[in-house]
Tab-separated table of C-alpha atoms in Angstrom:
chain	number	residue	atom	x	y	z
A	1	UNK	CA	0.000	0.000	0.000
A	2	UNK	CA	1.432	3.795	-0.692
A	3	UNK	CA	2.507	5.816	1.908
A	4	UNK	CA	0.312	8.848	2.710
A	5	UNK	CA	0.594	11.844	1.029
A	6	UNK	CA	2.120	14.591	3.624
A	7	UNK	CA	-0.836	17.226	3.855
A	8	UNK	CA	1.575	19.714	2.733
A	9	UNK	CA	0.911	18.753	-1.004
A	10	UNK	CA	-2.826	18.217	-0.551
A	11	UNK	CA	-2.510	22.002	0.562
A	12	UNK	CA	-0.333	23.055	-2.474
A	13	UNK	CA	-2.675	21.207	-4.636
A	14	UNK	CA	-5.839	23.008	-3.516
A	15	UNK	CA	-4.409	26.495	-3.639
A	16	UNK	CA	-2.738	25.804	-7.148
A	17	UNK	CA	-5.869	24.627	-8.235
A	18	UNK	CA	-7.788	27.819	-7.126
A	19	UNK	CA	-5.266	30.063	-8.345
A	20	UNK	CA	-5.996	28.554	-11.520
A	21	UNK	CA	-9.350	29.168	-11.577
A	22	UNK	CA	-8.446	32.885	-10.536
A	23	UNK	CA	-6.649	33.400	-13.372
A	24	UNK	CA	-8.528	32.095	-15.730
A	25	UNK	CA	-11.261	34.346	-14.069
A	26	UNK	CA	-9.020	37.314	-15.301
A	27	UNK	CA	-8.494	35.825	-18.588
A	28	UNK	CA	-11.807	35.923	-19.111
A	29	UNK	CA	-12.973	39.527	-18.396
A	30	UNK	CA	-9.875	40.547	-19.668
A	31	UNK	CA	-6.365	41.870	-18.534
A	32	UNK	CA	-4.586	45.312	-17.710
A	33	UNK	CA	-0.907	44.771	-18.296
A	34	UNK	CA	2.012	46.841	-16.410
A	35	UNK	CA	5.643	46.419	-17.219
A	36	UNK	CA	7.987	46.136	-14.415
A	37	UNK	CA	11.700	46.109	-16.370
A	38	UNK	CA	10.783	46.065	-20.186
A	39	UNK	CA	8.042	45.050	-22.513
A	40	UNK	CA	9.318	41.799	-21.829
A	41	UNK	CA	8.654	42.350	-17.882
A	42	UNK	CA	4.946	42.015	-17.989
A	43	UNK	CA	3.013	42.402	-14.540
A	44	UNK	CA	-1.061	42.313	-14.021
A	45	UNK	CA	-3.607	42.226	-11.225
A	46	UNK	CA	-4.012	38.230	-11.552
A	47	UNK	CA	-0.364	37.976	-10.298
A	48	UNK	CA	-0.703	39.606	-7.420
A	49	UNK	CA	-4.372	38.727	-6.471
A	50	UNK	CA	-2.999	34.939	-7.303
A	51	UNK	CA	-0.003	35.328	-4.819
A	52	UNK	CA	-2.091	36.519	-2.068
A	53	UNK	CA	-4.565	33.946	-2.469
A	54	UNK	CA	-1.239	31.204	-2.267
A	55	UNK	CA	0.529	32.870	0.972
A	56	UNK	CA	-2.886	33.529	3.057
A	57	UNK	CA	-3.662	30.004	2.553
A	58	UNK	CA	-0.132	28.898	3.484
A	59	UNK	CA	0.042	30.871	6.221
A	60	UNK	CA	-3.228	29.588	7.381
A	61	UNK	CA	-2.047	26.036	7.034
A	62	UNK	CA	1.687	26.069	8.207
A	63	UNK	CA	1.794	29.581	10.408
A	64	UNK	CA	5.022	28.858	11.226
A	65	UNK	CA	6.822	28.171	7.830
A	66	UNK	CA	8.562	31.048	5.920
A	67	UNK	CA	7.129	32.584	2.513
A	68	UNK	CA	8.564	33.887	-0.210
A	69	UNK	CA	6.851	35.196	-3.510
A	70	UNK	CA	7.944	37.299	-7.011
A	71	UNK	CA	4.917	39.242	-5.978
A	72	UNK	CA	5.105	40.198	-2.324
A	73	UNK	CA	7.396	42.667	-0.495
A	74	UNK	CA	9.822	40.130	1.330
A	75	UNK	CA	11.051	39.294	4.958
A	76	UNK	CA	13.593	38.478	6.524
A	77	UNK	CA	11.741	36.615	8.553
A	78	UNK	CA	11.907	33.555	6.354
A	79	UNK	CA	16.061	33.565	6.767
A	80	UNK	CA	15.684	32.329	10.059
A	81	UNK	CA	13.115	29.048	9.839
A	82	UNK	CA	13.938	26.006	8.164
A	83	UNK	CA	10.606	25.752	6.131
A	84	UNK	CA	9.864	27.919	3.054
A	85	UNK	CA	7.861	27.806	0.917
A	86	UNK	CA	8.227	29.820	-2.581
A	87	UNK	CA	5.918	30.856	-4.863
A	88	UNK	CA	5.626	31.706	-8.062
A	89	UNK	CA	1.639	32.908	-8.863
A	90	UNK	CA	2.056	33.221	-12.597
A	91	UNK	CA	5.694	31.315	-14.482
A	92	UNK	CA	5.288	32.891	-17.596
A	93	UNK	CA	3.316	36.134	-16.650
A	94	UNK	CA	4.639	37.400	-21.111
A	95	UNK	CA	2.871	33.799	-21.850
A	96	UNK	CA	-0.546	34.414	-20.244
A	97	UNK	CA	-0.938	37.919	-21.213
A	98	UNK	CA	-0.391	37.103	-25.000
A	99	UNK	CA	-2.776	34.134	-25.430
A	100	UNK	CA	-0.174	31.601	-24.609
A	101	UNK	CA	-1.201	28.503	-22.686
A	102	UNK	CA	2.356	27.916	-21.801
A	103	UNK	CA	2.109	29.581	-18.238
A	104	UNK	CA	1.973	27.973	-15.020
A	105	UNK	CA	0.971	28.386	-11.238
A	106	UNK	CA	4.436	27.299	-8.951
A	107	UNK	CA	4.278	26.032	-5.154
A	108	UNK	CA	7.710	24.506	-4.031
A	109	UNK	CA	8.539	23.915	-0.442
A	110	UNK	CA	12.169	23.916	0.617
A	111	UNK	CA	13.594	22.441	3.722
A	112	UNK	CA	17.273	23.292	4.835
A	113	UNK	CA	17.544	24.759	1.659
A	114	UNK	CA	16.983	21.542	-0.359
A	115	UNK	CA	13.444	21.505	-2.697
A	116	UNK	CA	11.916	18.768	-1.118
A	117	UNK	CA	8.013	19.009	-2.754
A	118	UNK	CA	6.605	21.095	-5.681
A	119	UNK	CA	3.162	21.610	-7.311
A	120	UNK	CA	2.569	23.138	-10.927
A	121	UNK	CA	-0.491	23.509	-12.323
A	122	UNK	CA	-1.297	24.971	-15.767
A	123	UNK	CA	-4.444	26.848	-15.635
A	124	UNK	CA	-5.057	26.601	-19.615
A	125	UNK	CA	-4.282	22.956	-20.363
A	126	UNK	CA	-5.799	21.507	-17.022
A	127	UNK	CA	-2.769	19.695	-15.935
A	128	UNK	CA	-1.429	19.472	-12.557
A	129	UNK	CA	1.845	17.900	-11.847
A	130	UNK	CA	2.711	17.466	-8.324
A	131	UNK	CA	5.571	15.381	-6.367
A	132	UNK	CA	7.656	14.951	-3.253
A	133	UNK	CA	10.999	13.850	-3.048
A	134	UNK	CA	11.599	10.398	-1.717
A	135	UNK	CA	7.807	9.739	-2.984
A	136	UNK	CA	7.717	10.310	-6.665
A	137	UNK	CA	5.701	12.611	-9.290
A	138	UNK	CA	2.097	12.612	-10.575
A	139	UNK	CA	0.272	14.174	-13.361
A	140	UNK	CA	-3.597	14.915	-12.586
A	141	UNK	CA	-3.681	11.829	-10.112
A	142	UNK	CA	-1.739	9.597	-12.316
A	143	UNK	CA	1.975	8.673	-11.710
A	144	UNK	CA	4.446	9.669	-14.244
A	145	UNK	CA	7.867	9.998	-14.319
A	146	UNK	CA	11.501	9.989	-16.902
A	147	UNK	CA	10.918	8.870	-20.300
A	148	UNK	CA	13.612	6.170	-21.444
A	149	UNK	CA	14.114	7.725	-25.046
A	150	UNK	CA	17.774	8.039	-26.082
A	151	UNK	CA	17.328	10.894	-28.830
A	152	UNK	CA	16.818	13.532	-25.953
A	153	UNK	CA	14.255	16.269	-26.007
A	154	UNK	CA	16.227	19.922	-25.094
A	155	UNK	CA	13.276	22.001	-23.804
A	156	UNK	CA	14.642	25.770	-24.049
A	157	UNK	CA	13.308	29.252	-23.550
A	158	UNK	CA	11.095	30.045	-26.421
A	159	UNK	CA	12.726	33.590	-25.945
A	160	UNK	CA	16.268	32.115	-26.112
A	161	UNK	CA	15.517	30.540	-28.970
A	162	UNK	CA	14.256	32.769	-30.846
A	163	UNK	CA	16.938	35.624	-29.941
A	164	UNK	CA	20.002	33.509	-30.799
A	165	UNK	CA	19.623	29.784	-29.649
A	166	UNK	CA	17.849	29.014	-33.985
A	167	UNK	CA	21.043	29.946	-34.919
A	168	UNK	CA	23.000	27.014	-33.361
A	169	UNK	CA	22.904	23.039	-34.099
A	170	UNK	CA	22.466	21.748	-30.862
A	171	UNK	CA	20.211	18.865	-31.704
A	172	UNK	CA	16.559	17.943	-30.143
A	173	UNK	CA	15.671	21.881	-29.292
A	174	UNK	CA	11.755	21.725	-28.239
A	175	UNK	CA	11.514	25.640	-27.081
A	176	UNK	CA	8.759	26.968	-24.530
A	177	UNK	CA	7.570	29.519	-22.138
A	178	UNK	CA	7.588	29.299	-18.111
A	179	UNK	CA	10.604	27.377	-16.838
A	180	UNK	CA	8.126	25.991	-13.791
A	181	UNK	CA	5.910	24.026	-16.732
A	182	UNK	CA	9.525	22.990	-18.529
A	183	UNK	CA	10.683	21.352	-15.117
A	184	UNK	CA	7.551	19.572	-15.043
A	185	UNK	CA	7.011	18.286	-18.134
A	186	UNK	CA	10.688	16.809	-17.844
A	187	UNK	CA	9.663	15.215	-14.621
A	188	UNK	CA	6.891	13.723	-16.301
A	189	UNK	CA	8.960	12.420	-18.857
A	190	UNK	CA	7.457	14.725	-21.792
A	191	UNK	CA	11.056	16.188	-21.902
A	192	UNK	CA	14.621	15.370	-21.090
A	193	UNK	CA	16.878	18.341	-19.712
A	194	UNK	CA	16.707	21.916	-20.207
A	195	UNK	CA	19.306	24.634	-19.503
A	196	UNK	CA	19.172	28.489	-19.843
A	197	UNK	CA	21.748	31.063	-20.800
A	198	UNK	CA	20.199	33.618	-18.625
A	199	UNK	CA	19.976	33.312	-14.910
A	200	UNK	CA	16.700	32.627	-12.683
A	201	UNK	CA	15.453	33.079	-9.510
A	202	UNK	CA	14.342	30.830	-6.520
A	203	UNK	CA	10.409	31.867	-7.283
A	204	UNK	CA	11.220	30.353	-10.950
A	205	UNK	CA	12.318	27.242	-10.590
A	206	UNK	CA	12.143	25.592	-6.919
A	207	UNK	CA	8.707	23.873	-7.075
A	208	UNK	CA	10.190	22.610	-10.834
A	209	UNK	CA	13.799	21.535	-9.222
A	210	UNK	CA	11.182	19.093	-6.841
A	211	UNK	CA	9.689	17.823	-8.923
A	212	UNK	CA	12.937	16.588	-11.247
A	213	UNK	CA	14.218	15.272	-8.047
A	214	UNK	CA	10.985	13.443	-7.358
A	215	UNK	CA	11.740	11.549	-10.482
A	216	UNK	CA	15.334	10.948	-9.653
A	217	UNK	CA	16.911	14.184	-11.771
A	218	UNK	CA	19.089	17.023	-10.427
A	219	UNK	CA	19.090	20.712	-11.778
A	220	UNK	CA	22.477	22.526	-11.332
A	221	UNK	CA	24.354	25.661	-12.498
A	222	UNK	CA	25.975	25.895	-15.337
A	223	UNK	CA	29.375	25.468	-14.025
A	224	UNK	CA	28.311	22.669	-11.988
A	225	UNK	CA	27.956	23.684	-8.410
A	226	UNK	CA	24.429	23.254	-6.367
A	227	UNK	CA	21.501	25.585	-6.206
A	228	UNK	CA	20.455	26.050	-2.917
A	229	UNK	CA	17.342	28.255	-1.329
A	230	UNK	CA	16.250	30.413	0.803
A	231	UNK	CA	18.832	32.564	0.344
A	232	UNK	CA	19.415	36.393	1.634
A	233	UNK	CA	18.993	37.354	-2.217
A	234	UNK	CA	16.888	35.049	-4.005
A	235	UNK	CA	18.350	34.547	-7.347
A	236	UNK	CA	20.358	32.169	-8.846
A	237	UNK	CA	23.412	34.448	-10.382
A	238	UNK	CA	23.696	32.000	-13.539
A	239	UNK	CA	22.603	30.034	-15.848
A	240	UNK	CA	20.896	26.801	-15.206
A	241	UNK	CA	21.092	22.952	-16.070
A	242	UNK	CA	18.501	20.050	-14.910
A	243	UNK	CA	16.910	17.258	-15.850
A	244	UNK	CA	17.647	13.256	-16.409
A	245	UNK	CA	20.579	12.804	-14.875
A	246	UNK	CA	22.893	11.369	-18.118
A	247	UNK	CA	21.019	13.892	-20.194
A	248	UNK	CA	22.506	16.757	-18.205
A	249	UNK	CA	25.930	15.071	-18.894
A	250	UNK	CA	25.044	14.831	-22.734
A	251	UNK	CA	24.047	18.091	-22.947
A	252	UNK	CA	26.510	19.875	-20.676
A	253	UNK	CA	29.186	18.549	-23.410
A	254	UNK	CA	27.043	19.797	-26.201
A	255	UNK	CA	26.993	23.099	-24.553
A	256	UNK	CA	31.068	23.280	-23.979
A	257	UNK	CA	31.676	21.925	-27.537
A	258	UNK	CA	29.695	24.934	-28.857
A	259	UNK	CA	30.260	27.338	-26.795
A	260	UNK	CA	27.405	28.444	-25.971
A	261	UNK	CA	27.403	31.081	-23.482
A	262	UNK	CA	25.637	32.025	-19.913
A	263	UNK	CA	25.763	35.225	-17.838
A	264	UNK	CA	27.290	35.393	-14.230
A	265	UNK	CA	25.911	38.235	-12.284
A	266	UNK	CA	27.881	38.965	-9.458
A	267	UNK	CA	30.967	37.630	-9.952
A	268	UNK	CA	33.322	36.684	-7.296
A	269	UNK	CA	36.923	35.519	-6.936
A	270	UNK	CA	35.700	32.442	-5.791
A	271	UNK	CA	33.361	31.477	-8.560
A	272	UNK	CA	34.969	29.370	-11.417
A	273	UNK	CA	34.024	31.979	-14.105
A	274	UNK	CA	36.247	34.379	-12.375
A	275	UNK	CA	38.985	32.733	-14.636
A	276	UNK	CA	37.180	33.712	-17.560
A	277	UNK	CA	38.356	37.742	-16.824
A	278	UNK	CA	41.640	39.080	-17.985
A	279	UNK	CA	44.368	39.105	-15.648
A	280	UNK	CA	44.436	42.956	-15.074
A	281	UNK	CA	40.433	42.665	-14.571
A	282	UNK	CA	41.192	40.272	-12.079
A	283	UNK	CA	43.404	42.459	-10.112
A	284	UNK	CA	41.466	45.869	-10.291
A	285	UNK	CA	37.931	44.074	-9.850
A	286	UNK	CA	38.826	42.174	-6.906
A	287	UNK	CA	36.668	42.468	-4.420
A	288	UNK	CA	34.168	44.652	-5.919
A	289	UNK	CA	30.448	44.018	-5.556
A	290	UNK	CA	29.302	44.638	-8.542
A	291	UNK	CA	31.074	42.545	-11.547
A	292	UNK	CA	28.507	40.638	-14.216
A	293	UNK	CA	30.084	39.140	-16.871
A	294	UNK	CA	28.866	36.918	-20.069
A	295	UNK	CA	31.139	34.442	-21.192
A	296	UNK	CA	31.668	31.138	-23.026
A	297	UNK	CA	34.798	28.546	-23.546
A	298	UNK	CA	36.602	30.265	-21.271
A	299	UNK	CA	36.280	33.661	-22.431
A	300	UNK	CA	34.998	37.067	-21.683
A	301	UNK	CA	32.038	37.980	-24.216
A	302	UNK	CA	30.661	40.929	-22.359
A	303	UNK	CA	31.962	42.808	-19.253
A	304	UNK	CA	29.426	45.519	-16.900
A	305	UNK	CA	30.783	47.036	-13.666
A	306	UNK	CA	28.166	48.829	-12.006
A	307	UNK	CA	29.067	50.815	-8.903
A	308	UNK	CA	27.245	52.411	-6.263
A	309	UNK	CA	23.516	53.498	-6.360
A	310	UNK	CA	23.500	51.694	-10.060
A	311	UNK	CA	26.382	54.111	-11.488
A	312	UNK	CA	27.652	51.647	-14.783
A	313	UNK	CA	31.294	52.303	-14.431
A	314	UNK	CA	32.606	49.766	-17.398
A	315	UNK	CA	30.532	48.453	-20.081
A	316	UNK	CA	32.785	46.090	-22.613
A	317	UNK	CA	32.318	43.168	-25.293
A	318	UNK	CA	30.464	42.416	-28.306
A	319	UNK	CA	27.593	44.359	-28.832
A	320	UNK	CA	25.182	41.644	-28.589
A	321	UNK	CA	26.313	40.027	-25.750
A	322	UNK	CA	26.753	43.526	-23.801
A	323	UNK	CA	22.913	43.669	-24.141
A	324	UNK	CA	22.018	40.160	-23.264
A	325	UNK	CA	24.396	40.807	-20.309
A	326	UNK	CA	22.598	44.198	-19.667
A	327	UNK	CA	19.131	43.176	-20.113
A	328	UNK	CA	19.793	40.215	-17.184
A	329	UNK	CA	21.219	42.863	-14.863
A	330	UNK	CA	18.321	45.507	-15.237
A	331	UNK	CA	16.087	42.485	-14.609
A	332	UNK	CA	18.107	41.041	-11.888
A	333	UNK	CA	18.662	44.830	-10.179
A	334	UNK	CA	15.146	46.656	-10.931
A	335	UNK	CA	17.362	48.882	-12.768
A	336	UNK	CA	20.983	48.499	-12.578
A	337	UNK	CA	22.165	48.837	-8.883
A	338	UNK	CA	18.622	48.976	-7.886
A	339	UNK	CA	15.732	46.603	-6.771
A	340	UNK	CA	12.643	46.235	-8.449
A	341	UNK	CA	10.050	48.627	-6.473
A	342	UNK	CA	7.415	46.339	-5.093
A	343	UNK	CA	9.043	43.283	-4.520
A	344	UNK	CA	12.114	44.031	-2.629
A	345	UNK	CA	14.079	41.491	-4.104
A	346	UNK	CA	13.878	42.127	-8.240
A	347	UNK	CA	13.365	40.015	-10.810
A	348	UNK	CA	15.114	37.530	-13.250
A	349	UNK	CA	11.980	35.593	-15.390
């Protein structure tokens, strides 16, 4: 016989499934759209009204757990409890205001820092995916999990894609909106491993990074180390990797042999990427807070130093890369040196 579901996911469940129904609520009388960053930055009313909904019903159920949610100011409250949960109301926010169905309610709970149960639900398509590590993953009721298909599926950011991943050969590209849905899907077996260029933060992809581990998968950074959450600032400074685990080692060759790049915000001189700098960058930058840099096999493509109160003191690199490097700081920063008003914490999507 099974063991019991904790009530923890019968609580994410319900309140995924009622967010749903709130935002389909919008979707059909209709949607005012604000921008927080850019055009591509989208914000509306269903986000917000959506994250309320989640964290008064969380905090109804587990008063004691931490929250933490794109769309609510945070607290440092949640630093010091073991339990948080983190919430993202709408994955894909660009997605659902333009008539894509490729959005996606996100629940993940996080214990010690480790992802340790997830719920995504996708409001347009009806599905629900839902999983605890050590227990497995289920889609609407049903238990799924990895497919055993050797040609791999690459699920990639339909944005990505269509800004410079179409012009590369990297084989079995399958490209898509919210990142939350993407982890899913791969956790259902629909897809094999996914990996971004541009970083993410802990709203976008913990309830996802569950639910691969439900199935047995990992998700990583790009140069290898851990993602870990809760954090003092919640976002992940690089790009990502995740998925079956001997797809991730496929693909993380396929990446390296074409060098195809990722962005490092906040670069330190004890991250691995720090190598990537010249050696007189090395010795004047040491130290300083603000270094993002976008690079690939094992060079510098673009270079921002951005000093106090948001003051860009060197801006360097192909002119391409400089704004793919620039468009992940304003989104990481608010504007660059600054949070995102509202939130406390920014934004990377």
């Amino acid at each position: 016989m099974p063991a019991p579901l904790p009530p923890e996911l019968h609580v994410a469940t319900r309140l995924a499934l009622e967010a749903g129904e709130l935002l389909r609520g919008h979707l059909r009388r209709g949607l005012s759209v604000e921008h927080k960053t850019s055009a591509d930055d989208p914000v509306t009313a269903a986000d917000r009204e959506a994250s309320d909904l989640i964290l008064a019903g969380l905090r109804a159920a587990f008063p004691d757990d931490g929250l933490l949610s794109e769309e609510a100011a945070d607290s440092p409250a949640r630093l010091g409890v073991e339990r948080v949960w983190i919430v993202d109301p709408i994955d894909g926010t660009k997605e659902f205001t333009t008539g894509s169905p490729d959005f996606a309610v996100s629940i993940g709970l996080a214990v010690g820092g480790e992802p340790v149960l997830g719920v995504v639900y996708a409001p347009a398509t009806d599905e629900l995916f839902a999983g605890v590590v050590g227990v497995g993953v289920t889609r609407n009721g049903e238990a799924a999990g990895f497919n055993s298909r050797t040609a791999y599926v690459v699920s990639v950011s339909d944005t990505e894609y269509k800004r410079e991943l179409h012009r590369h050969d990297l084989p079995g590209m399958s490209p898509s909106g919210s990142i939350a849905l993407k982890l899913a899907r791969i956790a259902a077996g629909e897809a094999d491993v996914t990996f971004t260029m541009s970083p993410r933060s802990e709203w976008d992809i913990a309830a996802g990074h569950a639910l691969v581990r439900a199935a047995g998968g990992d998700l990583r950074r790009r140069d290898g180390r851990p993602v870990r959450y809760n954090l003092t600032r919640p976002h992940i400074e690089q790009g990502l990797l995740a998925g079956r685990t001997d797809a991730i080692d496929w693909l993380e060759g396929e990446l390296a042999a074409r060098e195809l790049p990722t962005a490092h915000l906040g670069l330190t001189g004890e991250d691995p990427a720090w190598g990537v700098l010249a050696e007189e960058d090395r010795a004047a930058l040491v130290g300083h807070p603000g270094v993002f840099v976008r690079h690939a096999g094992g060079r510098t493509l673009a270079l921002l130093v951005v000093g106090e109160g948001g003051t860009v003191e060197r801006a360097e690199g192909d002119a391409f890369h400089l704004e793919r490097l620039t468009r992940d700081v304003t989104r990481a920063l608010g504007t660059l040196g600054q949070p995102s008003p509202g939130t406390g914490t920014g934004r990377l999507d």
